[in-house]
């Protein structure tokens, strides 16, 4: 039983650096119309990089949306025209100082499909070698290594609260 | 190595029904200032309800943010002053026509901590009994039951793309 909606109108409310906001008028399946507030975001990438001895680099940083420090897999926003794999490789190098021989897709997630179009592409990276770190100039972060086994427990217990990290660890299970 | 940020200024750009947008000026740890675009959202709840024979109700509906139909656990926005458990019980009844004897927290997730303060509270509901469905008047959805075992496979394979659903299934594992 699929439901179709017709978008009648889309008013841009705000165009920012990270997202654009529109208020859309849609026609409901019963013919009435309704408003929907939408966040348009270019999408991002999240990387679970696994070392040969089973450890995973995590990034600790202050998150302004959550208004607190969080521990997450390395991740970042897609630049315009950038492929998800290129973005993931770039972020893994910039934030963690790592290159990867193998970079395998673990699919994608919609963090908040009700009101935001953002897609996060998830990758599993292996065959890691060191390269120079190069974080964005307004990023302040530290990198911590945790075993995949311990990380799995932290995601399931709720100690890790970042949705993309929880999803990536679940999908990386062997 | 924690990093502290001082919020210097917060300009409200848009105040909607689902979210509010501000552009904040923050002081970086090195003393420079930077702008951060923030989506403020009241938060939500997601419920994994498990029947005695191991099935889980999922909701299929069109999602305007993602601009497509998606299959997700029942979920909804917190009303002002509503507790997460009361919200979860309300949504499970409205969307799936179910009451639950047992309602246990599986923690919470931040879907997009970089730019949005939304928290989604996750619950595991058991001891289910039927009640009358009562979806919001502009919700159009259908309910489908899938075994928890099959749902786990769908989350891991990427067939389920909704982040809160993937996180909830991971945390509900026994």
Short mmCIF file of C-alpha atoms in Angstrom, two decimals:
data_model
loop_
_atom_site.label_atom_id
_atom_site.label_comp_id
_atom_site.label_asym_id
_atom_site.label_seq_id
_atom_site.Cartn_x
_atom_site.Cartn_y
_atom_site.Cartn_z
CA UNK A 1 0.00 0.00 0.00
CA UNK A 2 2.24 2.85 -1.19
CA UNK A 3 1.14 6.45 -0.70
CA UNK A 4 1.95 9.12 -3.19
CA UNK A 5 2.40 12.77 -2.38
CA UNK A 6 2.52 15.58 -4.86
CA UNK A 7 4.80 18.51 -4.00
CA UNK A 8 2.84 21.61 -5.01
CA UNK A 9 5.20 24.36 -3.88
CA UNK A 10 8.62 24.75 -2.23
CA UNK A 11 9.60 27.99 -0.49
CA UNK A 12 13.26 28.50 0.40
CA UNK A 13 13.50 29.93 3.92
CA UNK A 14 17.26 29.80 4.49
CA UNK A 15 20.31 28.91 2.44
CA UNK A 16 23.34 28.21 4.63
CA UNK A 17 26.76 26.64 4.37
CA UNK A 18 25.72 23.25 5.80
CA UNK A 19 22.02 23.05 4.89
CA UNK A 20 19.14 24.76 3.12
CA UNK A 21 15.64 25.01 4.63
CA UNK A 22 12.44 24.89 2.59
CA UNK A 23 8.78 24.83 3.58
CA UNK A 24 6.95 22.68 1.02
CA UNK A 25 3.26 22.39 0.35
CA UNK A 26 2.25 18.83 -0.49
CA UNK A 27 -1.01 17.26 -1.57
CA UNK A 28 -2.00 14.42 0.75
CA UNK A 29 -3.41 11.15 -0.66
CA UNK A 30 -6.92 12.27 0.38
CA UNK A 31 -6.65 15.49 -1.63
CA UNK A 32 -6.05 17.89 1.28
CA UNK A 33 -2.84 19.90 1.37
CA UNK A 34 -0.28 20.15 4.18
CA UNK A 35 3.01 21.90 4.89
CA UNK A 36 6.29 20.07 5.41
CA UNK A 37 9.46 21.73 6.78
CA UNK A 38 12.51 20.19 5.12
CA UNK A 39 16.27 20.37 5.84
CA UNK A 40 18.26 19.84 2.62
CA UNK A 41 21.78 18.53 3.28
CA UNK A 42 24.39 17.40 0.76
CA UNK A 43 25.03 14.13 2.63
CA UNK A 44 28.00 12.65 4.37
CA UNK A 45 30.26 9.67 4.85
CA UNK A 46 31.24 7.61 7.90
CA UNK A 47 34.21 5.21 7.99
CA UNK A 48 34.85 2.20 10.20
CA UNK A 49 38.58 1.60 9.75
CA UNK A 50 39.80 -1.70 11.15
CA UNK A 51 43.48 -2.23 12.00
CA UNK A 52 45.12 -5.63 11.64
CA UNK A 53 44.91 -6.18 15.39
CA UNK A 54 41.17 -5.43 15.49
CA UNK A 55 41.14 -1.80 16.65
CA UNK A 56 39.04 1.08 15.32
CA UNK A 57 39.93 4.80 15.38
CA UNK A 58 37.26 7.03 16.93
CA UNK A 59 37.13 10.81 16.91
CA UNK A 60 36.35 12.77 20.06
CA UNK A 61 35.11 16.30 19.44
CA UNK A 62 32.66 18.93 20.62
CA UNK A 63 29.42 18.77 18.61
CA UNK A 64 27.47 22.01 18.43
CA UNK A 65 24.16 20.37 17.46
CA UNK A 66 24.26 18.03 20.45
CA UNK A 67 25.97 20.76 22.52
CA UNK A 68 28.43 18.30 24.04
CA UNK A 69 31.57 16.29 23.38
CA UNK A 70 30.96 13.03 21.53
CA UNK A 71 32.89 9.94 20.44
CA UNK A 72 32.18 8.93 16.83
CA UNK A 73 33.66 7.18 13.83
CA UNK A 74 35.54 9.53 11.50
CA UNK A 75 33.05 11.20 9.19
CA UNK A 76 32.40 14.29 7.18
CA UNK A 77 30.25 16.12 4.68
CA UNK A 78 30.35 15.38 0.96
CA UNK A 79 31.82 18.23 -1.02
CA UNK A 80 30.00 19.20 -4.19
CA UNK A 81 30.65 16.59 -6.89
CA UNK A 82 32.72 14.38 -4.57
CA UNK A 83 32.04 10.62 -4.60
CA UNK A 84 31.20 8.99 -1.24
CA UNK A 85 34.37 6.84 -1.41
CA UNK A 86 36.61 9.83 -2.17
CA UNK A 87 35.00 11.73 0.71
CA UNK A 88 35.50 8.81 3.10
CA UNK A 89 39.15 8.41 2.11
CA UNK A 90 39.69 12.16 2.50
CA UNK A 91 38.11 12.28 5.96
CA UNK A 92 39.98 9.19 7.17
CA UNK A 93 43.27 10.80 6.12
CA UNK A 94 42.45 14.29 7.44
CA UNK A 95 41.04 13.23 10.82
CA UNK A 96 42.95 10.03 11.60
CA UNK A 97 46.05 10.16 9.39
CA UNK A 98 45.21 6.88 7.66
CA UNK A 99 45.09 5.59 4.09
CA UNK A 100 43.33 2.30 3.28
CA UNK A 101 43.98 -0.42 0.68
CA UNK A 102 40.43 -1.75 0.90
CA UNK A 103 37.35 0.48 1.07
CA UNK A 104 34.05 -1.45 1.00
CA UNK A 105 30.55 0.03 1.12
CA UNK A 106 28.32 -1.01 4.03
CA UNK A 107 25.33 0.76 2.50
CA UNK A 108 23.78 4.00 3.62
CA UNK A 109 21.45 5.40 6.25
CA UNK A 110 18.98 8.26 6.48
CA UNK A 111 19.54 9.81 9.94
CA UNK A 112 16.23 11.73 9.96
CA UNK A 113 14.12 10.83 6.90
CA UNK A 114 10.99 12.61 8.14
CA UNK A 115 12.37 16.14 7.75
CA UNK A 116 15.87 15.87 6.26
CA UNK A 117 17.18 14.41 3.01
CA UNK A 118 20.66 13.72 4.35
CA UNK A 119 22.14 10.35 3.41
CA UNK A 120 25.21 9.01 5.24
CA UNK A 121 27.28 6.50 3.26
CA UNK A 122 29.07 3.94 5.44
CA UNK A 123 32.39 2.28 4.56
CA UNK A 124 34.58 -0.42 6.06
CA UNK A 125 38.27 0.38 5.51
CA UNK A 126 41.10 -2.14 5.88
CA UNK A 127 44.75 -2.43 4.96
CA UNK A 128 45.59 0.80 6.80
CA UNK A 129 48.82 2.76 6.44
CA UNK A 130 49.81 6.01 8.09
CA UNK A 131 49.72 9.38 6.33
CA UNK A 132 49.77 12.97 7.55
CA UNK A 133 46.76 14.28 9.48
CA UNK A 134 45.22 17.43 8.15
CA UNK A 135 42.02 18.41 9.96
CA UNK A 136 39.92 21.34 8.74
CA UNK A 137 41.15 24.54 10.33
CA UNK A 138 38.06 24.90 12.52
CA UNK A 139 38.01 21.22 13.60
CA UNK A 140 39.40 20.40 17.03
CA UNK A 141 39.49 16.71 17.70
CA UNK A 142 41.45 13.84 19.21
CA UNK A 143 41.66 10.26 17.95
CA UNK A 144 41.25 7.24 20.24
CA UNK A 145 41.57 3.57 19.29
CA UNK A 146 39.11 1.04 20.69
CA UNK A 147 38.83 -2.68 19.83
CA UNK A 148 35.89 -3.50 17.55
CA UNK A 149 34.67 -5.89 20.19
CA UNK A 150 34.66 -3.21 22.90
CA UNK A 151 33.12 -0.71 20.47
CA UNK A 152 30.29 -3.15 19.76
CA UNK A 153 29.54 -3.27 23.48
CA UNK A 154 29.67 0.53 23.76
CA UNK A 155 27.17 0.89 20.89
CA UNK A 156 24.78 -1.65 22.34
CA UNK A 157 24.97 -0.36 25.93
CA UNK A 158 24.18 3.19 24.84
CA UNK A 159 27.62 4.58 25.77
CA UNK A 160 28.04 5.47 22.08
CA UNK A 161 25.08 7.71 21.20
CA UNK A 162 25.97 8.71 17.64
CA UNK A 163 23.52 7.03 15.26
CA UNK A 164 25.88 6.58 12.29
CA UNK A 165 28.53 4.97 14.53
CA UNK A 166 25.99 2.50 15.96
CA UNK A 167 24.72 1.65 12.45
CA UNK A 168 28.23 1.21 11.03
CA UNK A 169 29.36 -1.09 13.85
CA UNK A 170 26.20 -3.22 13.44
CA UNK A 171 26.78 -3.54 9.68
CA UNK A 172 30.50 -4.29 10.11
CA UNK A 173 29.81 -7.36 12.23
CA UNK A 174 31.28 -10.53 10.83
CA UNK B 1 41.72 16.13 25.56
CA UNK B 2 38.31 17.80 25.74
CA UNK B 3 37.68 20.99 23.79
CA UNK B 4 35.49 23.73 25.12
CA UNK B 5 33.54 26.12 22.95
CA UNK B 6 31.93 29.32 24.09
CA UNK B 7 28.69 30.28 22.37
CA UNK B 8 28.93 34.05 21.85
CA UNK B 9 25.73 34.76 19.96
CA UNK B 10 22.69 32.86 18.65
CA UNK B 11 20.52 34.33 15.87
CA UNK B 12 17.13 32.74 15.25
CA UNK B 13 16.63 32.36 11.48
CA UNK B 14 13.41 30.35 11.37
CA UNK B 15 10.89 29.07 13.91
CA UNK B 16 8.73 26.28 12.49
CA UNK B 17 6.38 23.58 13.68
CA UNK B 18 8.99 20.78 13.62
CA UNK B 19 12.24 22.65 14.17
CA UNK B 20 13.88 26.02 14.82
CA UNK B 21 17.01 27.19 13.00
CA UNK B 22 19.71 29.36 14.59
CA UNK B 23 23.08 30.56 13.35
CA UNK B 24 25.40 30.68 16.36
CA UNK B 25 28.75 32.37 16.71
CA UNK B 26 31.17 30.30 18.78
CA UNK B 27 34.65 30.93 20.06
CA UNK B 28 37.04 28.18 18.96
CA UNK B 29 39.61 26.77 21.41
CA UNK B 30 42.32 28.81 19.65
CA UNK B 31 40.43 32.06 20.24
CA UNK B 32 39.13 32.58 16.71
CA UNK B 33 35.38 32.72 16.15
CA UNK B 34 33.28 30.65 13.75
CA UNK B 35 29.64 30.30 12.73
CA UNK B 36 27.61 27.14 13.32
CA UNK B 37 24.19 26.51 11.73
CA UNK B 38 22.00 24.56 14.15
CA UNK B 39 18.67 22.73 13.80
CA UNK B 40 16.82 22.68 17.14
CA UNK B 41 14.35 19.78 17.42
CA UNK B 42 12.29 18.70 20.41
CA UNK B 43 13.39 15.05 20.09
CA UNK B 44 11.57 11.83 19.38
CA UNK B 45 10.98 8.25 20.34
CA UNK B 46 11.33 4.95 18.47
CA UNK B 47 9.78 1.65 19.64
CA UNK B 48 10.80 -1.91 18.86
CA UNK B 49 7.71 -3.91 19.88
CA UNK B 50 8.27 -7.65 20.03
CA UNK B 51 5.33 -10.07 19.83
CA UNK B 52 5.36 -13.39 21.68
CA UNK B 53 6.16 -15.21 18.43
CA UNK B 54 9.14 -12.96 17.68
CA UNK B 55 7.64 -10.50 15.19
CA UNK B 56 8.08 -6.73 15.07
CA UNK B 57 5.62 -4.18 13.62
CA UNK B 58 7.13 -1.82 11.05
CA UNK B 59 5.55 1.28 9.56
CA UNK B 60 5.67 1.94 5.83
CA UNK B 61 5.11 5.58 4.87
CA UNK B 62 6.22 8.31 2.51
CA UNK B 63 8.96 10.46 4.08
CA UNK B 64 9.23 13.99 2.78
CA UNK B 65 12.80 14.55 3.97
CA UNK B 66 14.07 11.45 2.18
CA UNK B 67 11.51 12.04 -0.63
CA UNK B 68 10.59 8.36 -0.78
CA UNK B 69 8.65 5.60 0.93
CA UNK B 70 10.48 4.00 3.85
CA UNK B 71 10.06 1.10 6.25
CA UNK B 72 10.79 2.04 9.89
CA UNK B 73 9.97 1.16 13.45
CA UNK B 74 7.00 3.12 14.84
CA UNK B 75 8.24 6.49 16.05
CA UNK B 76 7.23 10.06 16.60
CA UNK B 77 8.06 13.49 17.94
CA UNK B 78 7.95 14.33 21.63
CA UNK B 79 5.15 16.72 22.46
CA UNK B 80 6.01 19.58 24.77
CA UNK B 81 6.34 18.28 28.33
CA UNK B 82 5.73 14.67 27.32
CA UNK B 83 8.03 11.96 28.75
CA UNK B 84 9.83 9.69 26.27
CA UNK B 85 7.98 6.62 27.58
CA UNK B 86 4.56 8.30 27.32
CA UNK B 87 5.44 9.39 23.77
CA UNK B 88 6.54 5.89 22.81
CA UNK B 89 3.38 4.33 24.23
CA UNK B 90 1.23 6.92 22.43
CA UNK B 91 2.94 6.36 19.07
CA UNK B 92 2.79 2.55 19.38
CA UNK B 93 -0.96 2.78 20.03
CA UNK B 94 -1.66 5.41 17.34
CA UNK B 95 0.39 3.87 14.56
CA UNK B 96 0.21 0.14 15.30
CA UNK B 97 -2.82 -0.28 17.57
CA UNK B 98 -0.76 -1.84 20.36
CA UNK B 99 -0.41 -1.42 24.12
CA UNK B 100 2.55 -2.93 25.99
CA UNK B 101 2.94 -4.36 29.50
CA UNK B 102 6.71 -3.91 29.47
CA UNK B 103 8.45 -0.81 28.14
CA UNK B 104 12.23 -0.84 28.63
CA UNK B 105 14.69 1.88 27.59
CA UNK B 106 17.43 0.91 25.12
CA UNK B 107 19.14 4.27 25.51
CA UNK B 108 19.15 7.11 23.07
CA UNK B 109 20.85 8.25 19.88
CA UNK B 110 21.77 11.55 18.29
CA UNK B 111 20.92 11.18 14.57
CA UNK B 112 23.00 14.19 13.46
CA UNK B 113 24.97 15.65 16.40
CA UNK B 114 27.05 17.99 14.25
CA UNK B 115 24.22 20.35 13.34
CA UNK B 116 21.10 19.13 15.16
CA UNK B 117 20.25 18.69 18.83
CA UNK B 118 17.60 16.02 18.23
CA UNK B 119 17.72 13.03 20.58
CA UNK B 120 15.78 9.84 19.74
CA UNK B 121 14.88 7.68 22.74
CA UNK B 122 14.67 3.96 21.95
CA UNK B 123 12.39 1.49 23.73
CA UNK B 124 11.81 -2.26 23.66
CA UNK B 125 8.11 -3.05 24.20
CA UNK B 126 6.80 -6.50 25.16
CA UNK B 127 3.58 -8.01 26.47
CA UNK B 128 1.57 -6.53 23.59
CA UNK B 129 -2.21 -6.28 23.47
CA UNK B 130 -4.38 -4.77 20.76
CA UNK B 131 -6.00 -1.36 21.03
CA UNK B 132 -7.56 1.00 18.52
CA UNK B 133 -5.28 2.65 15.93
CA UNK B 134 -5.49 6.40 15.74
CA UNK B 135 -2.90 7.91 13.38
CA UNK B 136 -2.50 11.69 13.10
CA UNK B 137 -4.89 13.05 10.51
CA UNK B 138 -2.09 13.85 8.04
CA UNK B 139 -0.27 10.51 8.53
CA UNK B 140 -0.80 7.88 5.84
CA UNK B 141 0.87 4.62 6.73
CA UNK B 142 0.58 0.86 6.69
CA UNK B 143 1.88 -1.62 9.28
CA UNK B 144 3.84 -4.74 8.34
CA UNK B 145 5.11 -7.46 10.70
CA UNK B 146 8.59 -8.92 10.17
CA UNK B 147 10.41 -11.42 12.39
CA UNK B 148 13.16 -9.87 14.51
CA UNK B 149 15.59 -12.29 12.91
CA UNK B 150 14.66 -11.19 9.37
CA UNK B 151 14.64 -7.53 10.45
CA UNK B 152 18.18 -7.91 11.79
CA UNK B 153 19.28 -9.17 8.36
CA UNK B 154 17.48 -6.29 6.62
CA UNK B 155 19.25 -3.74 8.86
CA UNK B 156 22.66 -5.29 8.29
CA UNK B 157 22.27 -5.74 4.52
CA UNK B 158 21.24 -2.11 4.04
CA UNK B 159 17.67 -2.92 2.99
CA UNK B 160 16.53 -0.93 6.05
CA UNK B 161 18.06 2.54 5.67
CA UNK B 162 16.47 4.34 8.60
CA UNK B 163 19.16 5.04 11.22
CA UNK B 164 16.99 4.81 14.34
CA UNK B 165 15.58 1.45 13.18
CA UNK B 166 19.08 0.04 12.61
CA UNK B 167 20.24 1.31 16.01
CA UNK B 168 17.19 -0.06 17.83
CA UNK B 169 17.52 -3.53 16.28
CA UNK B 170 21.21 -3.63 17.20
CA UNK B 171 20.48 -2.66 20.81
CA UNK B 172 17.56 -5.11 21.08
CA UNK B 173 19.79 -8.10 20.30
CA UNK B 174 19.74 -10.75 22.97
#
